[in-house]
């Protein structure tokens, strides 16, 4: 669990570490920080899947996985089948909420 906590801390901190280089790199730092949030999401989804396989009866992890599946399902539906502006606007805030939710789960499990 300690490794998962450290990996999650790295994933959450990566965009902020890149953003710190803004005085040197300028616009490139902002763009790279935004792009690194994709890496953060990928790492967190992998951690969530690993944790759900280790503890499949954990309700909190089941809610997280369901949230990830719901996000991608609705996103792909909105993108490929029928585009609705409000769906894109509403689901813009879901990935940060999922990241916070998984982080809380990880830190609570690590501190037990």
GROMACS .gro file of N, CA, C and O in nm:
model
  448
    1UNK      N    1   0.082  -0.119   0.000
    1UNK     CA    2   0.000   0.000   0.000
    1UNK      C    3   0.087   0.126   0.000
    1UNK      O    4   0.046   0.228  -0.053
    2UNK      N    5   0.205   0.114   0.059
    2UNK     CA    6   0.296   0.228   0.064
    2UNK      C    7   0.339   0.269  -0.078
    2UNK      O    8   0.345   0.388  -0.109
    3UNK      N    9   0.365   0.170  -0.163
    3UNK     CA   10   0.405   0.198  -0.301
    3UNK      C   11   0.291   0.264  -0.378
    3UNK      O   12   0.313   0.358  -0.455
    4UNK      N   13   0.168   0.216  -0.356
    4UNK     CA   14   0.052   0.276  -0.422
    4UNK      C   15   0.035   0.421  -0.378
    4UNK      O   16   0.009   0.509  -0.460
    5UNK      N   17   0.054   0.446  -0.250
    5UNK     CA   18   0.042   0.583  -0.199
    5UNK      C   19   0.149   0.674  -0.261
    5UNK      O   20   0.120   0.786  -0.302
    6UNK      N   21   0.272   0.624  -0.270
    6UNK     CA   22   0.380   0.704  -0.328
    6UNK      C   23   0.356   0.730  -0.477
    6UNK      O   24   0.379   0.841  -0.526
    7UNK      N   25   0.309   0.628  -0.547
    7UNK     CA   26   0.281   0.643  -0.691
    7UNK      C   27   0.167   0.742  -0.713
    7UNK      O   28   0.173   0.825  -0.804
    8UNK      N   29   0.065   0.737  -0.628
    8UNK     CA   30  -0.046   0.831  -0.640
    8UNK      C   31   0.002   0.974  -0.608
    8UNK      O   32  -0.038   1.068  -0.676
    9UNK      N   33   0.085   0.988  -0.508
    9UNK     CA   34   0.140   1.120  -0.475
    9UNK      C   35   0.220   1.176  -0.591
    9UNK      O   36   0.209   1.294  -0.625
   10UNK      N   37   0.300   1.091  -0.655
   10UNK     CA   38   0.375   1.134  -0.773
   10UNK      C   39   0.281   1.177  -0.885
   10UNK      O   40   0.301   1.280  -0.949
   11UNK      N   41   0.177   1.095  -0.909
   11UNK     CA   42   0.082   1.123  -1.018
   11UNK      C   43   0.010   1.256  -0.993
   11UNK      O   44  -0.010   1.335  -1.086
   12UNK      N   45  -0.031   1.280  -0.870
   12UNK     CA   46  -0.101   1.406  -0.837
   12UNK      C   47  -0.005   1.524  -0.846
   12UNK      O   48  -0.041   1.633  -0.891
   13UNK      N   49   0.119   1.504  -0.804
   13UNK     CA   50   0.215   1.614  -0.801
   13UNK      C   51   0.280   1.646  -0.933
   13UNK      O   52   0.334   1.755  -0.952
   14UNK      N   53   0.275   1.554  -1.030
   14UNK     CA   54   0.341   1.573  -1.158
   14UNK      C   55   0.300   1.702  -1.230
   14UNK      O   56   0.387   1.780  -1.270
   15UNK      N   57   0.170   1.730  -1.246
   15UNK     CA   58   0.134   1.855  -1.313
   15UNK      C   59   0.185   1.980  -1.239
   15UNK      O   60   0.226   2.077  -1.301
   16UNK      N   61   0.185   1.972  -1.106
   16UNK     CA   62   0.233   2.086  -1.027
   16UNK      C   63   0.383   2.103  -1.039
   16UNK      O   64   0.434   2.216  -1.046
   17UNK      N   65   0.456   1.991  -1.045
   17UNK     CA   66   0.601   2.000  -1.064
   17UNK      C   67   0.635   2.062  -1.199
   17UNK      O   68   0.728   2.142  -1.210
   18UNK      N   69   0.562   2.024  -1.301
   18UNK     CA   70   0.585   2.082  -1.433
   18UNK      C   71   0.547   2.229  -1.434
   18UNK      O   72   0.616   2.312  -1.495
   19UNK      N   73   0.441   2.264  -1.365
   19UNK     CA   74   0.395   2.403  -1.362
   19UNK      C   75   0.494   2.494  -1.290
   19UNK      O   76   0.502   2.613  -1.321
   20UNK      N   77   0.569   2.439  -1.197
   20UNK     CA   78   0.671   2.519  -1.126
   20UNK      C   79   0.776   2.572  -1.222
   20UNK      O   80   0.834   2.678  -1.198
   21UNK      N   81   0.798   2.503  -1.333
   21UNK     CA   82   0.899   2.546  -1.429
   21UNK      C   83   0.849   2.661  -1.518
   21UNK      O   84   0.919   2.701  -1.610
   22UNK      N   85   0.732   2.715  -1.490
   22UNK     CA   86   0.674   2.822  -1.573
   22UNK      C   87   0.766   2.942  -1.591
   22UNK      O   88   0.776   2.995  -1.702
   23UNK      N   89   0.835   2.990  -1.486
   23UNK     CA   90   0.922   3.107  -1.508
   23UNK      C   91   1.032   3.082  -1.611
   23UNK      O   92   1.079   3.174  -1.677
   24UNK      N   93   1.071   2.957  -1.629
   24UNK     CA   94   1.178   2.924  -1.723
   24UNK      C   95   1.122   2.892  -1.862
   24UNK      O   96   1.168   2.945  -1.963
   25UNK      N   97   1.021   2.806  -1.867
   25UNK     CA   98   0.972   2.753  -1.993
   25UNK      C   99   0.856   2.835  -2.051
   25UNK      O  100   0.828   2.828  -2.169
   26UNK      N  101   0.789   2.910  -1.969
   26UNK     CA  102   0.672   2.993  -2.006
   26UNK      C  103   0.555   2.907  -2.053
   26UNK      O  104   0.513   2.820  -1.981
   27UNK      N  105   0.505   2.931  -2.174
   27UNK     CA  106   0.383   2.865  -2.220
   27UNK      C  107   0.397   2.713  -2.227
   27UNK      O  108   0.302   2.640  -2.207
   28UNK      N  109   0.515   2.667  -2.257
   28UNK     CA  110   0.538   2.523  -2.266
   28UNK      C  111   0.510   2.452  -2.135
   28UNK      O  112   0.462   2.339  -2.134
   29UNK      N  113   0.538   2.518  -2.024
   29UNK     CA  114   0.513   2.456  -1.894
   29UNK      C  115   0.364   2.439  -1.870
   29UNK      O  116   0.320   2.335  -1.819
   30UNK      N  117   0.286   2.537  -1.907
   30UNK     CA  118   0.141   2.528  -1.887
   30UNK      C  119   0.081   2.417  -1.974
   30UNK      O  120   0.002   2.335  -1.926
   31UNK      N  121   0.122   2.412  -2.098
   31UNK     CA  122   0.071   2.309  -2.189
   31UNK      C  123   0.113   2.170  -2.142
   31UNK      O  124   0.033   2.077  -2.139
   32UNK      N  125   0.240   2.155  -2.104
   32UNK     CA  126   0.288   2.026  -2.057
   32UNK      C  127   0.223   1.984  -1.926
   32UNK      O  128   0.196   1.866  -1.903
   33UNK      N  129   0.195   2.080  -1.838
   33UNK     CA  130   0.126   2.049  -1.712
   33UNK      C  131  -0.016   1.999  -1.740
   33UNK      O  132  -0.063   1.904  -1.679
   34UNK      N  133  -0.083   2.064  -1.834
   34UNK     CA  134  -0.218   2.019  -1.870
   34UNK      C  135  -0.215   1.881  -1.934
   34UNK      O  136  -0.300   1.796  -1.906
   35UNK      N  137  -0.117   1.857  -2.019
   35UNK     CA  138  -0.105   1.725  -2.083
   35UNK      C  139  -0.067   1.617  -1.982
   35UNK      O  140  -0.106   1.501  -1.997
   36UNK      N  141   0.009   1.654  -1.879
   36UNK     CA  142   0.049   1.553  -1.780
   36UNK      C  143  -0.068   1.508  -1.694
   36UNK      O  144  -0.059   1.404  -1.628
   37UNK      N  145  -0.177   1.582  -1.695
   37UNK     CA  146  -0.295   1.534  -1.623
   37UNK      C  147  -0.351   1.407  -1.686
   37UNK      O  148  -0.416   1.328  -1.619
   38UNK      N  149  -0.323   1.387  -1.814
   38UNK     CA  150  -0.361   1.262  -1.880
   38UNK      C  151  -0.283   1.146  -1.818
   38UNK      O  152  -0.340   1.039  -1.789
   39UNK      N  153  -0.155   1.168  -1.795
   39UNK     CA  154  -0.072   1.066  -1.730
   39UNK      C  155  -0.123   1.040  -1.588
   39UNK      O  156  -0.130   0.924  -1.544
   40UNK      N  157  -0.159   1.146  -1.518
   40UNK     CA  158  -0.215   1.132  -1.384
   40UNK      C  159  -0.340   1.045  -1.386
   40UNK      O  160  -0.354   0.952  -1.305
   41UNK      N  161  -0.429   1.072  -1.477
   41UNK     CA  162  -0.551   0.993  -1.488
   41UNK      C  163  -0.523   0.848  -1.522
   41UNK      O  164  -0.584   0.757  -1.466
   42UNK      N  165  -0.430   0.825  -1.613
   42UNK     CA  166  -0.395   0.688  -1.652
   42UNK      C  167  -0.337   0.611  -1.534
   42UNK      O  168  -0.377   0.496  -1.508
   43UNK      N  169  -0.246   0.674  -1.461
   43UNK     CA  170  -0.187   0.609  -1.343
   43UNK      C  171  -0.295   0.579  -1.240
   43UNK      O  172  -0.299   0.470  -1.182
   44UNK      N  173  -0.385   0.673  -1.218
   44UNK     CA  174  -0.489   0.652  -1.118
   44UNK      C  175  -0.587   0.543  -1.159
   44UNK      O  176  -0.631   0.465  -1.074
   45UNK      N  177  -0.621   0.534  -1.285
   45UNK     CA  178  -0.710   0.427  -1.330
   45UNK      C  179  -0.641   0.292  -1.311
   45UNK      O  180  -0.704   0.196  -1.264
   46UNK      N  181  -0.512   0.284  -1.343
   46UNK     CA  182  -0.438   0.159  -1.322
   46UNK      C  183  -0.434   0.123  -1.174
   46UNK      O  184  -0.452   0.006  -1.137
   47UNK      N  185  -0.411   0.222  -1.088
   47UNK     CA  186  -0.410   0.196  -0.944
   47UNK      C  187  -0.547   0.150  -0.896
   47UNK      O  188  -0.558   0.058  -0.814
   48UNK      N  189  -0.652   0.212  -0.946
   48UNK     CA  190  -0.788   0.173  -0.909
   48UNK      C  191  -0.820   0.031  -0.951
   48UNK      O  192  -0.878  -0.046  -0.875
   49UNK      N  193  -0.778  -0.007  -1.072
   49UNK     CA  194  -0.802  -0.143  -1.120
   49UNK      C  195  -0.722  -0.243  -1.037
   49UNK      O  196  -0.774  -0.349  -0.998
   50UNK      N  197  -0.597  -0.211  -1.005
   50UNK     CA  198  -0.516  -0.299  -0.922
   50UNK      C  199  -0.580  -0.317  -0.785
   50UNK      O  200  -0.587  -0.428  -0.732
   51UNK      N  201  -0.628  -0.207  -0.728
   51UNK     CA  202  -0.688  -0.215  -0.595
   51UNK      C  203  -0.820  -0.291  -0.596
   51UNK      O  204  -0.851  -0.362  -0.501
   52UNK      N  205  -0.899  -0.278  -0.701
   52UNK     CA  206  -1.027  -0.349  -0.707
   52UNK      C  207  -1.004  -0.500  -0.724
   52UNK      O  208  -1.081  -0.581  -0.672
   53UNK      N  209  -0.896  -0.538  -0.793
   53UNK     CA  210  -0.863  -0.681  -0.803
   53UNK      C  211  -0.814  -0.736  -0.669
   53UNK      O  212  -0.838  -0.851  -0.636
   54UNK      N  213  -0.745  -0.651  -0.592
   54UNK     CA  214  -0.697  -0.694  -0.461
   54UNK      C  215  -0.809  -0.702  -0.358
   54UNK      O  216  -0.805  -0.785  -0.267
   55UNK      N  217  -0.907  -0.614  -0.370
   55UNK     CA  218  -1.018  -0.608  -0.273
   55UNK      C  219  -1.149  -0.584  -0.349
   55UNK      O  220  -1.202  -0.473  -0.349
   56UNK      N  221  -1.203  -0.688  -0.415
   56UNK     CA  222  -1.320  -0.668  -0.501
   56UNK      C  223  -1.449  -0.633  -0.427
   56UNK      O  224  -1.543  -0.584  -0.487
   57UNK      N  225  -1.456  -0.653  -0.299
   57UNK     CA  226  -1.577  -0.624  -0.224
   57UNK      C  227  -1.579  -0.483  -0.163
   57UNK      O  228  -1.675  -0.446  -0.097
   58UNK      N  229  -1.475  -0.406  -0.188
   58UNK     CA  230  -1.469  -0.270  -0.134
   58UNK      C  231  -1.567  -0.181  -0.210
   58UNK      O  232  -1.550  -0.155  -0.329
   59UNK      N  233  -1.666  -0.134  -0.140
   59UNK     CA  234  -1.771  -0.053  -0.203
   59UNK      C  235  -1.716   0.078  -0.259
   59UNK      O  236  -1.760   0.122  -0.365
   60UNK      N  237  -1.623   0.138  -0.191
   60UNK     CA  238  -1.568   0.266  -0.237
   60UNK      C  239  -1.493   0.249  -0.369
   60UNK      O  240  -1.503   0.334  -0.458
   61UNK      N  241  -1.419   0.141  -0.381
   61UNK     CA  242  -1.349   0.115  -0.506
   61UNK      C  243  -1.447   0.080  -0.618
   61UNK      O  244  -1.425   0.117  -0.734
   62UNK      N  245  -1.553   0.009  -0.584
   62UNK     CA  246  -1.656  -0.021  -0.684
   62UNK      C  247  -1.719   0.108  -0.736
   62UNK      O  248  -1.745   0.122  -0.856
   63UNK      N  249  -1.744   0.203  -0.646
   63UNK     CA  250  -1.801   0.332  -0.687
   63UNK      C  251  -1.702   0.405  -0.777
   63UNK      O  252  -1.740   0.466  -0.878
   64UNK      N  253  -1.573   0.400  -0.744
   64UNK     CA  254  -1.472   0.466  -0.827
   64UNK      C  255  -1.469   0.407  -0.968
   64UNK      O  256  -1.472   0.480  -1.067
   65UNK      N  257  -1.463   0.274  -0.976
   65UNK     CA  258  -1.459   0.207  -1.107
   65UNK      C  259  -1.586   0.238  -1.185
   65UNK      O  260  -1.582   0.263  -1.307
   66UNK      N  261  -1.700   0.237  -1.118
   66UNK     CA  262  -1.826   0.271  -1.185
   66UNK      C  263  -1.823   0.414  -1.236
   66UNK      O  264  -1.871   0.443  -1.346
   67UNK      N  265  -1.765   0.506  -1.159
   67UNK     CA  266  -1.752   0.645  -1.203
   67UNK      C  267  -1.664   0.658  -1.325
   67UNK      O  268  -1.694   0.735  -1.417
   68UNK      N  269  -1.553   0.583  -1.328
   68UNK     CA  270  -1.463   0.587  -1.443
   68UNK      C  271  -1.534   0.532  -1.567
   68UNK      O  272  -1.528   0.591  -1.675
   69UNK      N  273  -1.602   0.419  -1.550
   69UNK     CA  274  -1.674   0.360  -1.664
   69UNK      C  275  -1.784   0.453  -1.712
   69UNK      O  276  -1.803   0.472  -1.832
   70UNK      N  277  -1.856   0.513  -1.618
   70UNK     CA  278  -1.962   0.607  -1.653
   70UNK      C  279  -1.906   0.727  -1.729
   70UNK      O  280  -1.960   0.769  -1.831
   71UNK      N  281  -1.795   0.781  -1.681
   71UNK     CA  282  -1.734   0.896  -1.747
   71UNK      C  283  -1.696   0.863  -1.892
   71UNK      O  284  -1.733   0.937  -1.984
   72UNK      N  285  -1.625   0.753  -1.913
   72UNK     CA  286  -1.581   0.720  -2.047
   72UNK      C  287  -1.697   0.682  -2.138
   72UNK      O  288  -1.698   0.713  -2.257
   73UNK      N  289  -1.797   0.615  -2.082
   73UNK     CA  290  -1.914   0.578  -2.163
   73UNK      C  291  -1.989   0.702  -2.212
   73UNK      O  292  -2.022   0.714  -2.330
   74UNK      N  293  -2.016   0.792  -2.121
   74UNK     CA  294  -2.089   0.913  -2.159
   74UNK      C  295  -2.003   1.003  -2.248
   74UNK      O  296  -2.053   1.063  -2.343
   75UNK      N  297  -1.873   1.008  -2.220
   75UNK     CA  298  -1.784   1.089  -2.302
   75UNK      C  299  -1.781   1.037  -2.446
   75UNK      O  300  -1.792   1.114  -2.541
   76UNK      N  301  -1.765   0.907  -2.462
   76UNK     CA  302  -1.762   0.849  -2.597
   76UNK      C  303  -1.897   0.862  -2.666
   76UNK      O  304  -1.904   0.887  -2.787
   77UNK      N  305  -2.006   0.845  -2.592
   77UNK     CA  306  -2.139   0.865  -2.648
   77UNK      C  307  -2.154   1.008  -2.698
   77UNK      O  308  -2.201   1.032  -2.810
   78UNK      N  309  -2.113   1.102  -2.615
   78UNK     CA  310  -2.124   1.244  -2.650
   78UNK      C  311  -2.034   1.279  -2.768
   78UNK      O  312  -2.070   1.360  -2.853
   79UNK      N  313  -1.919   1.218  -2.775
   79UNK     CA  314  -1.823   1.249  -2.880
   79UNK      C  315  -1.859   1.183  -3.013
   79UNK      O  316  -1.852   1.247  -3.118
   80UNK      N  317  -1.902   1.059  -3.009
   80UNK     CA  318  -1.921   0.981  -3.131
   80UNK      C  319  -2.064   0.976  -3.182
   80UNK      O  320  -2.087   0.974  -3.301
   81UNK      N  321  -2.161   0.971  -3.093
   81UNK     CA  322  -2.298   0.943  -3.136
   81UNK      C  323  -2.381   1.070  -3.147
   81UNK      O  324  -2.436   1.102  -3.252
   82UNK      N  325  -2.391   1.144  -3.038
   82UNK     CA  326  -2.478   1.262  -3.038
   82UNK      C  327  -2.418   1.365  -2.945
   82UNK      O  328  -2.421   1.350  -2.823
   83UNK      N  329  -2.363   1.471  -3.001
   83UNK     CA  330  -2.292   1.571  -2.921
   83UNK      C  331  -2.391   1.669  -2.858
   83UNK      O  332  -2.474   1.729  -2.926
   84UNK      N  333  -2.378   1.686  -2.727
   84UNK     CA  334  -2.457   1.782  -2.651
   84UNK      C  335  -2.358   1.867  -2.571
   84UNK      O  336  -2.279   1.814  -2.492
   85UNK      N  337  -2.364   1.998  -2.588
   85UNK     CA  338  -2.269   2.088  -2.521
   85UNK      C  339  -2.272   2.075  -2.370
   85UNK      O  340  -2.168   2.073  -2.304
   86UNK      N  341  -2.390   2.067  -2.312
   86UNK     CA  342  -2.401   2.066  -2.166
   86UNK      C  343  -2.335   1.943  -2.105
   86UNK      O  344  -2.279   1.951  -1.995
   87UNK      N  345  -2.337   1.830  -2.175
   87UNK     CA  346  -2.272   1.710  -2.123
   87UNK      C  347  -2.121   1.733  -2.115
   87UNK      O  348  -2.058   1.698  -2.016
   88UNK      N  349  -2.065   1.792  -2.217
   88UNK     CA  350  -1.922   1.822  -2.215
   88UNK      C  351  -1.886   1.917  -2.103
   88UNK      O  352  -1.782   1.902  -2.038
   89UNK      N  353  -1.972   2.014  -2.078
   89UNK     CA  354  -1.945   2.111  -1.971
   89UNK      C  355  -1.956   2.047  -1.833
   89UNK      O  356  -1.875   2.073  -1.745
   90UNK      N  357  -2.056   1.963  -1.815
   90UNK     CA  358  -2.077   1.901  -1.684
   90UNK      C  359  -1.968   1.798  -1.655
   90UNK      O  360  -1.914   1.793  -1.544
   91UNK      N  361  -1.931   1.718  -1.753
   91UNK     CA  362  -1.833   1.614  -1.730
   91UNK      C  363  -1.689   1.664  -1.732
   91UNK      O  364  -1.597   1.587  -1.711
   92UNK      N  365  -1.669   1.792  -1.751
   92UNK     CA  366  -1.536   1.850  -1.743
   92UNK      C  367  -1.482   1.843  -1.600
   92UNK      O  368  -1.363   1.830  -1.578
   93UNK      N  369  -1.573   1.847  -1.501
   93UNK     CA  370  -1.531   1.846  -1.361
   93UNK      C  371  -1.521   1.704  -1.304
   93UNK      O  372  -1.470   1.686  -1.195
   94UNK      N  373  -1.568   1.604  -1.375
   94UNK     CA  374  -1.568   1.468  -1.321
   94UNK      C  375  -1.428   1.408  -1.303
   94UNK      O  376  -1.402   1.346  -1.199
   95UNK      N  377  -1.333   1.420  -1.396
   95UNK     CA  378  -1.200   1.362  -1.372
   95UNK      C  379  -1.129   1.415  -1.247
   95UNK      O  380  -1.073   1.334  -1.172
   96UNK      N  381  -1.131   1.546  -1.220
   96UNK     CA  382  -1.070   1.589  -1.093
   96UNK      C  383  -1.140   1.532  -0.970
   96UNK      O  384  -1.075   1.497  -0.872
   97UNK      N  385  -1.273   1.520  -0.977
   97UNK     CA  386  -1.346   1.461  -0.864
   97UNK      C  387  -1.308   1.314  -0.846
   97UNK      O  388  -1.291   1.268  -0.732
   98UNK      N  389  -1.295   1.241  -0.955
   98UNK     CA  390  -1.252   1.101  -0.946
   98UNK      C  391  -1.110   1.090  -0.891
   98UNK      O  392  -1.080   1.000  -0.812
   99UNK      N  393  -1.022   1.181  -0.930
   99UNK     CA  394  -0.885   1.180  -0.880
   99UNK      C  395  -0.882   1.206  -0.730
   99UNK      O  396  -0.809   1.139  -0.655
  100UNK      N  397  -0.960   1.302  -0.685
  100UNK     CA  398  -0.967   1.332  -0.542
  100UNK      C  399  -1.026   1.214  -0.467
  100UNK      O  400  -0.975   1.175  -0.360
  101UNK      N  401  -1.131   1.155  -0.521
  101UNK     CA  402  -1.198   1.043  -0.456
  101UNK      C  403  -1.102   0.924  -0.439
  101UNK      O  404  -1.092   0.866  -0.331
  102UNK      N  405  -1.030   0.888  -0.545
  102UNK     CA  406  -0.936   0.777  -0.535
  102UNK      C  407  -0.822   0.811  -0.439
  102UNK      O  408  -0.778   0.725  -0.362
  103UNK      N  409  -0.776   0.934  -0.440
  103UNK     CA  410  -0.668   0.973  -0.349
  103UNK      C  411  -0.712   0.959  -0.204
  103UNK      O  412  -0.636   0.912  -0.119
  104UNK      N  413  -0.834   0.999  -0.174
  104UNK     CA  414  -0.886   0.985  -0.038
  104UNK      C  415  -0.891   0.838   0.002
  104UNK      O  416  -0.852   0.800   0.113
  105UNK      N  417  -0.937   0.752  -0.089
  105UNK     CA  418  -0.942   0.608  -0.062
  105UNK      C  419  -0.801   0.555  -0.033
  105UNK      O  420  -0.780   0.482   0.063
  106UNK      N  421  -0.707   0.592  -0.118
  106UNK     CA  422  -0.570   0.543  -0.102
  106UNK      C  423  -0.510   0.589   0.030
  106UNK      O  424  -0.451   0.510   0.104
  107UNK      N  425  -0.523   0.717   0.062
  107UNK     CA  426  -0.462   0.769   0.183
  107UNK      C  427  -0.528   0.714   0.309
  107UNK      O  428  -0.462   0.693   0.410
  108UNK      N  429  -0.659   0.689   0.304
  108UNK     CA  430  -0.725   0.628   0.419
  108UNK      C  431  -0.681   0.483   0.439
  108UNK      O  432  -0.657   0.441   0.552
  109UNK      N  433  -0.666   0.408   0.329
  109UNK     CA  434  -0.621   0.270   0.340
  109UNK      C  435  -0.475   0.263   0.384
  109UNK      O  436  -0.436   0.173   0.457
  110UNK      N  437  -0.393   0.358   0.341
  110UNK     CA  438  -0.251   0.358   0.375
  110UNK      C  439  -0.229   0.393   0.523
  110UNK      O  440  -0.132   0.349   0.583
  111UNK      N  441  -0.320   0.471   0.579
  111UNK     CA  442  -0.303   0.514   0.718
  111UNK      C  443  -0.370   0.420   0.819
  111UNK      O  444  -0.369   0.449   0.937
  112UNK      N  445  -0.427   0.310   0.773
  112UNK     CA  446  -0.488   0.214   0.867
  112UNK      C  447  -0.384   0.135   0.938
  112UNK      O  448  -0.281   0.104   0.898
   0.00000   0.00000   0.00000
